[in-house]
CSV table of C-alpha atoms in Angstrom, one decimal:
chain,number,residue,atom,x,y,z
A,1,GLN,CA,-171.2,152.2,-158.9
A,2,HIS,CA,-169.5,150.6,-155.8
A,3,ILE,CA,-167.7,153.9,-154.9
A,4,SER,CA,-170.9,155.9,-155.4
A,5,SER,CA,-172.9,153.6,-153.2
A,6,LEU,CA,-170.3,153.7,-150.5
A,7,TYR,CA,-170.2,157.5,-150.7
A,8,LEU,CA,-173.9,157.8,-150.3
A,9,ILE,CA,-173.8,155.6,-147.2
A,10,MET,CA,-170.8,157.4,-145.7
A,11,SER,CA,-172.1,160.9,-146.5
A,12,GLY,CA,-175.5,160.2,-144.9
A,13,SER,CA,-176.6,161.0,-141.4
A,14,SER,CA,-174.6,159.4,-138.5
A,15,SER,CA,-177.7,157.4,-137.6
A,16,ASN,CA,-177.1,155.0,-140.6
A,17,PHE,CA,-173.4,154.5,-140.4
A,18,GLN,CA,-171.6,152.6,-137.6
A,19,GLU,CA,-167.9,153.2,-137.7
A,20,GLY,CA,-167.0,152.5,-134.1
A,21,SER,CA,-166.8,149.2,-132.3
A,22,PHE,CA,-169.9,147.3,-131.3
A,23,GLN,CA,-170.8,144.1,-129.4
A,24,VAL,CA,-173.1,141.3,-130.4
A,25,GLU,CA,-175.7,140.1,-127.9
A,26,SER,CA,-176.6,136.6,-128.9
A,27,ALA,CA,-176.6,133.1,-127.5
A,28,ASN,CA,-174.4,132.2,-130.5
A,29,CYS,CA,-171.7,134.7,-129.7
A,30,GLN,CA,-169.5,134.9,-126.6
A,31,TYR,CA,-166.7,137.3,-125.7
A,32,SER,CA,-163.7,136.5,-123.5
A,33,ASP,CA,-160.7,138.8,-122.7
A,34,ASN,CA,-158.8,137.2,-125.6
A,35,ALA,CA,-161.2,136.0,-128.2
A,36,ILE,CA,-164.7,136.1,-129.8
A,37,LEU,CA,-166.4,132.8,-130.1
A,38,SER,CA,-169.2,132.5,-132.6
A,39,ASP,CA,-171.4,129.4,-133.4
A,40,TYR,CA,-172.6,129.0,-136.9
A,41,VAL,CA,-174.8,126.4,-138.6
A,42,TYR,CA,-174.0,125.8,-142.3
A,43,GLU,CA,-177.0,124.5,-144.1
A,44,THR,CA,-177.0,122.7,-147.5
A,45,THR,CA,-179.0,120.2,-149.3
A,46,MET,CA,-178.0,116.7,-150.5
A,47,VAL,CA,-179.8,115.0,-153.3
A,48,ASP,CA,-179.8,111.2,-153.7
A,49,GLY,CA,-181.9,110.3,-156.7
A,50,ASN,CA,-185.4,111.6,-156.0
A,51,VAL,CA,-184.7,112.1,-152.3
A,52,VAL,CA,-183.7,115.6,-151.1
A,53,LYS,CA,-182.3,115.9,-147.6
A,54,PRO,CA,-181.4,119.2,-145.8
A,55,VAL,CA,-178.1,118.9,-143.9
A,56,GLN,CA,-176.7,121.0,-141.1
A,57,THR,CA,-173.1,121.3,-140.1
A,58,LYS,CA,-172.3,123.1,-136.8
A,59,MET,CA,-169.2,125.2,-136.7
A,60,GLN,CA,-167.5,127.4,-134.2
A,61,PHE,CA,-165.2,130.3,-135.2
A,62,GLN,CA,-162.6,131.9,-132.8
A,63,THR,CA,-161.2,135.4,-133.5
A,64,GLU,CA,-158.5,136.9,-131.5
A,65,ARG,CA,-159.5,140.2,-130.0
A,66,GLN,CA,-155.9,141.6,-129.9
A,67,VAL,CA,-154.8,142.5,-133.4
A,68,PRO,CA,-151.3,141.0,-133.8
A,69,LYS,CA,-148.4,143.0,-135.2
A,70,THR,CA,-148.2,141.4,-138.6
A,71,GLY,CA,-145.5,141.0,-141.3
A,72,VAL,CA,-146.0,139.9,-144.9
A,73,MET,CA,-143.3,138.3,-146.8
A,74,LEU,CA,-143.8,138.2,-150.6
A,75,ILE,CA,-142.2,135.5,-152.8
A,76,GLY,CA,-141.4,137.6,-155.8
A,77,LEU,CA,-141.0,140.8,-153.8
A,78,GLY,CA,-139.3,142.7,-156.7
A,79,GLY,CA,-141.7,141.7,-159.4
A,80,ASN,CA,-144.4,143.9,-160.9
A,81,ASN,CA,-147.0,142.6,-158.4
A,82,GLY,CA,-144.8,142.6,-155.4
A,83,CYS,CA,-143.3,146.1,-155.6
A,84,THR,CA,-146.6,147.7,-156.6
A,85,CYS,CA,-148.3,146.1,-153.7
A,86,VAL,CA,-145.8,147.5,-151.2
A,87,ALA,CA,-145.8,150.8,-153.0
A,88,GLY,CA,-149.5,151.1,-152.7
A,89,ALA,CA,-149.5,150.3,-149.0
A,90,LEU,CA,-146.7,152.8,-148.3
A,91,ALA,CA,-148.5,155.5,-150.3
A,92,ASN,CA,-151.5,155.1,-148.1
A,93,LYS,CA,-149.5,154.9,-144.9
A,94,LEU,CA,-147.7,158.1,-145.8
A,95,GLY,CA,-150.9,159.8,-147.1
A,96,LEU,CA,-149.2,160.8,-150.3
A,97,THR,CA,-150.6,162.9,-153.1
A,98,TRP,CA,-149.3,163.2,-156.6
A,99,GLU,CA,-150.0,164.9,-159.9
A,100,THR,CA,-151.5,163.0,-162.9
A,101,LYS,CA,-152.9,164.2,-166.2
A,102,GLU,CA,-156.3,164.2,-164.6
A,103,GLY,CA,-155.2,166.4,-161.7
A,104,THR,CA,-154.1,165.7,-158.1
A,105,GLN,CA,-154.6,162.2,-156.8
A,106,LYS,CA,-154.5,161.1,-153.1
A,107,ALA,CA,-153.7,157.6,-152.0
A,108,ASN,CA,-156.7,155.6,-151.0
A,109,TYR,CA,-157.9,152.0,-150.7
A,110,TRP,CA,-160.6,152.0,-153.3
A,111,GLY,CA,-160.6,148.5,-154.8
A,112,SER,CA,-159.7,146.9,-151.5
A,113,LEU,CA,-162.6,144.6,-150.4
A,114,MET,CA,-161.6,145.0,-146.7
A,115,MET,CA,-160.9,148.7,-146.6
A,116,SER,CA,-163.6,150.1,-148.9
A,117,SER,CA,-166.6,147.8,-148.7
A,118,THR,CA,-169.5,148.2,-146.3
A,119,VAL,CA,-171.8,145.6,-144.8
A,120,LYS,CA,-175.4,146.1,-143.6
A,121,LEU,CA,-175.2,145.6,-139.8
A,122,GLY,CA,-179.0,145.8,-139.1
A,123,ASN,CA,-181.8,148.3,-138.6
A,124,ASP,CA,-181.7,151.3,-136.2
A,125,VAL,CA,-184.4,150.8,-133.4
A,126,ARG,CA,-184.0,154.4,-132.4
A,127,ASN,CA,-184.5,156.0,-135.8
A,128,GLY,CA,-187.4,154.5,-137.6
A,129,GLY,CA,-185.7,151.2,-138.6
A,130,GLN,CA,-183.2,152.9,-140.9
A,131,ALA,CA,-180.5,150.5,-142.2
A,132,ILE,CA,-177.2,150.7,-140.4
A,133,TYR,CA,-174.0,150.0,-142.3
A,134,THR,CA,-170.5,149.5,-141.2
A,135,PRO,CA,-167.1,149.1,-143.0
A,136,LEU,CA,-166.2,145.5,-143.6
A,137,HIS,CA,-162.9,146.0,-141.6
A,138,ASN,CA,-165.0,147.0,-138.6
A,139,MET,CA,-166.9,143.7,-138.4
A,140,LEU,CA,-164.0,141.9,-136.6
A,141,PRO,CA,-160.6,142.9,-135.2
A,142,MET,CA,-158.5,143.1,-138.4
A,143,VAL,CA,-154.9,144.2,-139.3
A,144,ASN,CA,-154.7,147.7,-140.8
A,145,PRO,CA,-152.7,147.4,-144.0
A,146,ASN,CA,-150.9,150.6,-143.0
A,147,GLU,CA,-149.4,148.7,-140.1
A,148,ILE,CA,-148.0,145.8,-142.1
A,149,VAL,CA,-144.2,145.2,-142.1
A,150,TRP,CA,-143.1,144.2,-145.6
A,151,GLY,CA,-140.3,141.9,-146.7
A,152,GLY,CA,-139.7,138.9,-148.9
A,153,TRP,CA,-137.6,137.2,-151.5
A,154,ASP,CA,-136.8,137.6,-155.2
A,155,ILE,CA,-134.4,136.0,-157.7
A,156,ASN,CA,-133.4,139.5,-158.7
A,157,SER,CA,-131.4,141.7,-156.3
A,158,THR,CA,-132.9,145.1,-157.5
A,159,ASN,CA,-134.1,147.2,-154.6
A,160,LEU,CA,-137.8,148.0,-154.6
A,161,ALA,CA,-137.5,151.6,-155.7
A,162,ASP,CA,-135.7,150.6,-158.9
A,163,ALA,CA,-138.0,147.6,-159.3
A,164,MET,CA,-140.9,150.0,-159.1
A,165,LYS,CA,-139.4,152.1,-161.9
A,166,ARG,CA,-138.7,149.0,-164.0
A,167,SER,CA,-142.3,147.8,-163.7
A,168,LYS,CA,-143.7,151.1,-165.1
A,169,VAL,CA,-147.1,150.6,-163.3
A,170,LEU,CA,-147.3,153.7,-161.1
A,171,ASP,CA,-147.5,157.4,-162.2
A,172,TYR,CA,-144.1,159.0,-162.5
A,173,ASP,CA,-144.8,161.7,-159.8
A,174,LEU,CA,-145.8,159.0,-157.3
A,175,GLN,CA,-142.7,157.0,-158.1
A,176,LYS,CA,-140.6,160.1,-157.3
A,177,LYS,CA,-142.3,160.5,-153.9
A,178,LEU,CA,-142.0,156.8,-153.0
A,179,TYR,CA,-138.4,156.3,-154.2
A,180,PRO,CA,-136.7,157.4,-150.9
A,181,HIS,CA,-139.0,155.1,-148.9
A,182,MET,CA,-138.4,152.1,-151.0
A,183,LYS,CA,-134.7,152.3,-152.0
A,184,ASP,CA,-133.5,150.5,-148.9
A,185,ILE,CA,-135.9,147.6,-149.2
A,186,LYS,CA,-134.0,144.7,-150.8
A,187,PRO,CA,-135.3,141.2,-151.5
A,188,LEU,CA,-133.7,138.2,-149.8
A,189,PRO,CA,-132.1,135.6,-152.0
A,190,SER,CA,-134.7,133.2,-153.4
A,191,VAL,CA,-135.1,129.7,-154.6
A,192,TYR,CA,-134.5,129.3,-158.4
A,193,PHE,CA,-135.2,126.1,-160.2
A,194,PRO,CA,-135.1,127.0,-163.9
A,195,ASP,CA,-137.0,123.9,-165.0
A,196,PHE,CA,-140.2,125.2,-163.5
A,197,ILE,CA,-140.4,128.8,-164.9
A,198,ALA,CA,-140.0,130.6,-168.2
A,199,SER,CA,-136.4,130.7,-169.6
A,200,ASN,CA,-136.5,134.5,-170.0
A,201,GLN,CA,-136.1,134.8,-166.2
A,202,ASP,CA,-132.5,133.4,-166.3
A,203,ALA,CA,-130.9,136.7,-167.2
A,204,ARG,CA,-132.3,138.5,-164.1
A,205,ALA,CA,-131.6,135.6,-161.7
A,206,ASP,CA,-128.7,137.2,-159.7
A,207,ASN,CA,-130.0,136.7,-156.2
A,208,VAL,CA,-130.5,133.0,-155.7
A,209,LEU,CA,-129.9,130.5,-152.9
A,210,THR,CA,-127.4,127.8,-153.4
A,211,GLY,CA,-127.0,124.4,-151.8
A,212,THR,CA,-129.3,121.4,-151.7
A,213,LYS,CA,-133.1,121.7,-151.6
A,214,GLN,CA,-133.0,120.8,-148.0
A,215,GLU,CA,-130.4,123.5,-147.3
A,216,GLN,CA,-132.4,126.1,-149.2
A,217,MET,CA,-135.6,125.2,-147.3
A,218,GLU,CA,-133.7,125.6,-144.0
A,219,GLN,CA,-132.4,129.0,-145.1
A,220,LEU,CA,-136.0,130.1,-145.9
A,221,GLN,CA,-137.1,129.0,-142.5
A,222,LYS,CA,-134.3,131.0,-140.9
A,223,ASP,CA,-135.3,134.0,-143.0
A,224,ILE,CA,-138.8,133.9,-141.6
A,225,ARG,CA,-137.6,133.5,-138.0
A,226,ASP,CA,-135.2,136.4,-138.4
A,227,PHE,CA,-137.8,138.6,-140.0
A,228,LYS,CA,-140.2,137.9,-137.2
A,229,LYS,CA,-137.7,138.5,-134.5
A,230,ASN,CA,-136.0,141.6,-136.0
A,231,ASN,CA,-139.3,143.4,-136.5
A,232,GLY,CA,-141.0,142.3,-133.2
A,233,LEU,CA,-143.8,140.6,-135.0
A,234,ASP,CA,-146.5,138.3,-133.6
A,235,LYS,CA,-147.4,136.7,-137.0
A,236,VAL,CA,-145.9,136.4,-140.4
A,237,ILE,CA,-147.9,135.8,-143.6
A,238,LEU,CA,-146.3,134.4,-146.8
A,239,LEU,CA,-147.9,135.3,-150.2
A,240,TRP,CA,-146.8,134.1,-153.6
A,241,THR,CA,-146.4,136.9,-156.1
A,242,ALA,CA,-143.6,135.3,-158.2
A,243,ASN,CA,-143.7,133.8,-161.7
A,244,THR,CA,-146.2,131.1,-162.6
A,245,GLU,CA,-144.6,127.7,-162.5
A,246,ARG,CA,-145.3,124.8,-164.8
A,247,PHE,CA,-147.4,121.9,-163.5
A,248,ALA,CA,-145.7,119.7,-160.9
A,249,SER,CA,-146.7,116.1,-161.0
A,250,ILE,CA,-148.2,114.5,-157.9
A,251,GLU,CA,-146.1,111.3,-157.6
A,252,GLU,CA,-146.8,108.5,-155.1
A,253,GLY,CA,-144.1,108.4,-152.5
A,254,VAL,CA,-142.6,111.8,-153.6
A,255,ASN,CA,-145.1,114.6,-152.9
A,256,ASP,CA,-148.4,112.9,-152.1
A,257,THR,CA,-148.1,113.3,-148.3
A,258,ALA,CA,-146.4,115.8,-146.0
A,259,GLU,CA,-144.0,113.1,-144.7
A,260,ASN,CA,-143.0,112.0,-148.2
A,261,LEU,CA,-142.7,115.6,-149.3
A,262,LEU,CA,-140.2,116.5,-146.6
A,263,GLN,CA,-138.2,113.3,-147.4
A,264,SER,CA,-138.2,114.2,-151.1
A,265,ILE,CA,-136.9,117.7,-150.3
A,266,GLU,CA,-134.1,116.1,-148.3
A,267,ASN,CA,-133.4,113.7,-151.2
A,268,GLY,CA,-133.4,116.5,-153.7
A,269,GLU,CA,-136.2,115.1,-155.9
A,270,PRO,CA,-136.3,116.9,-159.2
A,271,GLU,CA,-140.2,117.3,-159.2
A,272,ILE,CA,-140.1,119.5,-156.1
A,273,SER,CA,-140.7,123.0,-157.3
A,274,ALA,CA,-139.5,126.3,-155.8
A,275,SER,CA,-143.0,127.2,-154.6
A,276,THR,CA,-143.2,123.8,-152.8
A,277,VAL,CA,-139.9,124.5,-151.0
C-alpha cells in the first residue's frame, strides 16, 4: 500500500510533486549561509488531579546547510546485519540488477523511511489548491546513503564478501555481482568480553583487541580518528549491529556517571561491557 501510494504521487502531474529544493518564508524559520534555524513550540497537557493545564515548551532547531561527507562505522560489521546493510547500500550506489525466480530485480530503497517516503508539503496556490508532496529526504539537507563511507569492527576477521555469503540473506546472483566490491572490506579488530555475549561466538572470535579495557578504548578512539582522516570525512557515525549483550548492572561509583565510567574503564571493572567501551 505504501509503495502504491508513493507511485501514484510520483506518477501524477508535476504540479503535485515537489522534488527540487524550496525555501520556507516564516517568522519561525531563518536562513544563514551555514544553517537553517527553526523555532518550534511543543505543546502538551499536564494533569494534576482534576486540574488540566496546557504546557508549552519553546525549542529551536539548527540544521547545517552543507551536507557533510559522512562515514558510518558498524560494530559487528561482518555479522548478518552489518554486511547486508553495506551490501544494500553498495547495490544502490552501483545501480545493480540481478536475476531472481521472480525475474529481474533492480536495487532500490523501498523500505527506507528517508529515501522512499513522502510528506505533504502544502497546497498549490497556482493549481486549484492541489496537495503538494515532497520526498522526506528533500525536507532538509540530508546525507545520501549512496555517498556514505563504510567501515567498522568485528570479532571475526572474514572479509565482507565472504561474510555476505555466510549470512545467506541476499540472492545468489546479487552476491556474485557484489563480491568484487566487498572482498577488500575487512573489519577492524573488535572488543570481545565473553561474559557478556552467547558462548557460541567464541569459535569465530579470531579478530579481537588485546590489552586492558583502557588500552582497548584508546585503540577504538584511534581507529575512529584514522578512519575519519584517511577518508577525508567531516563526520563519523557509530552504529551497533553486533550481538545482543546480557544486562549490565548500573552500580554506584562504577558506571552511574560519565566520570565514574571512565575511571572504571581505566580500572578494568568487570561490569563494563564491550558496547560500553
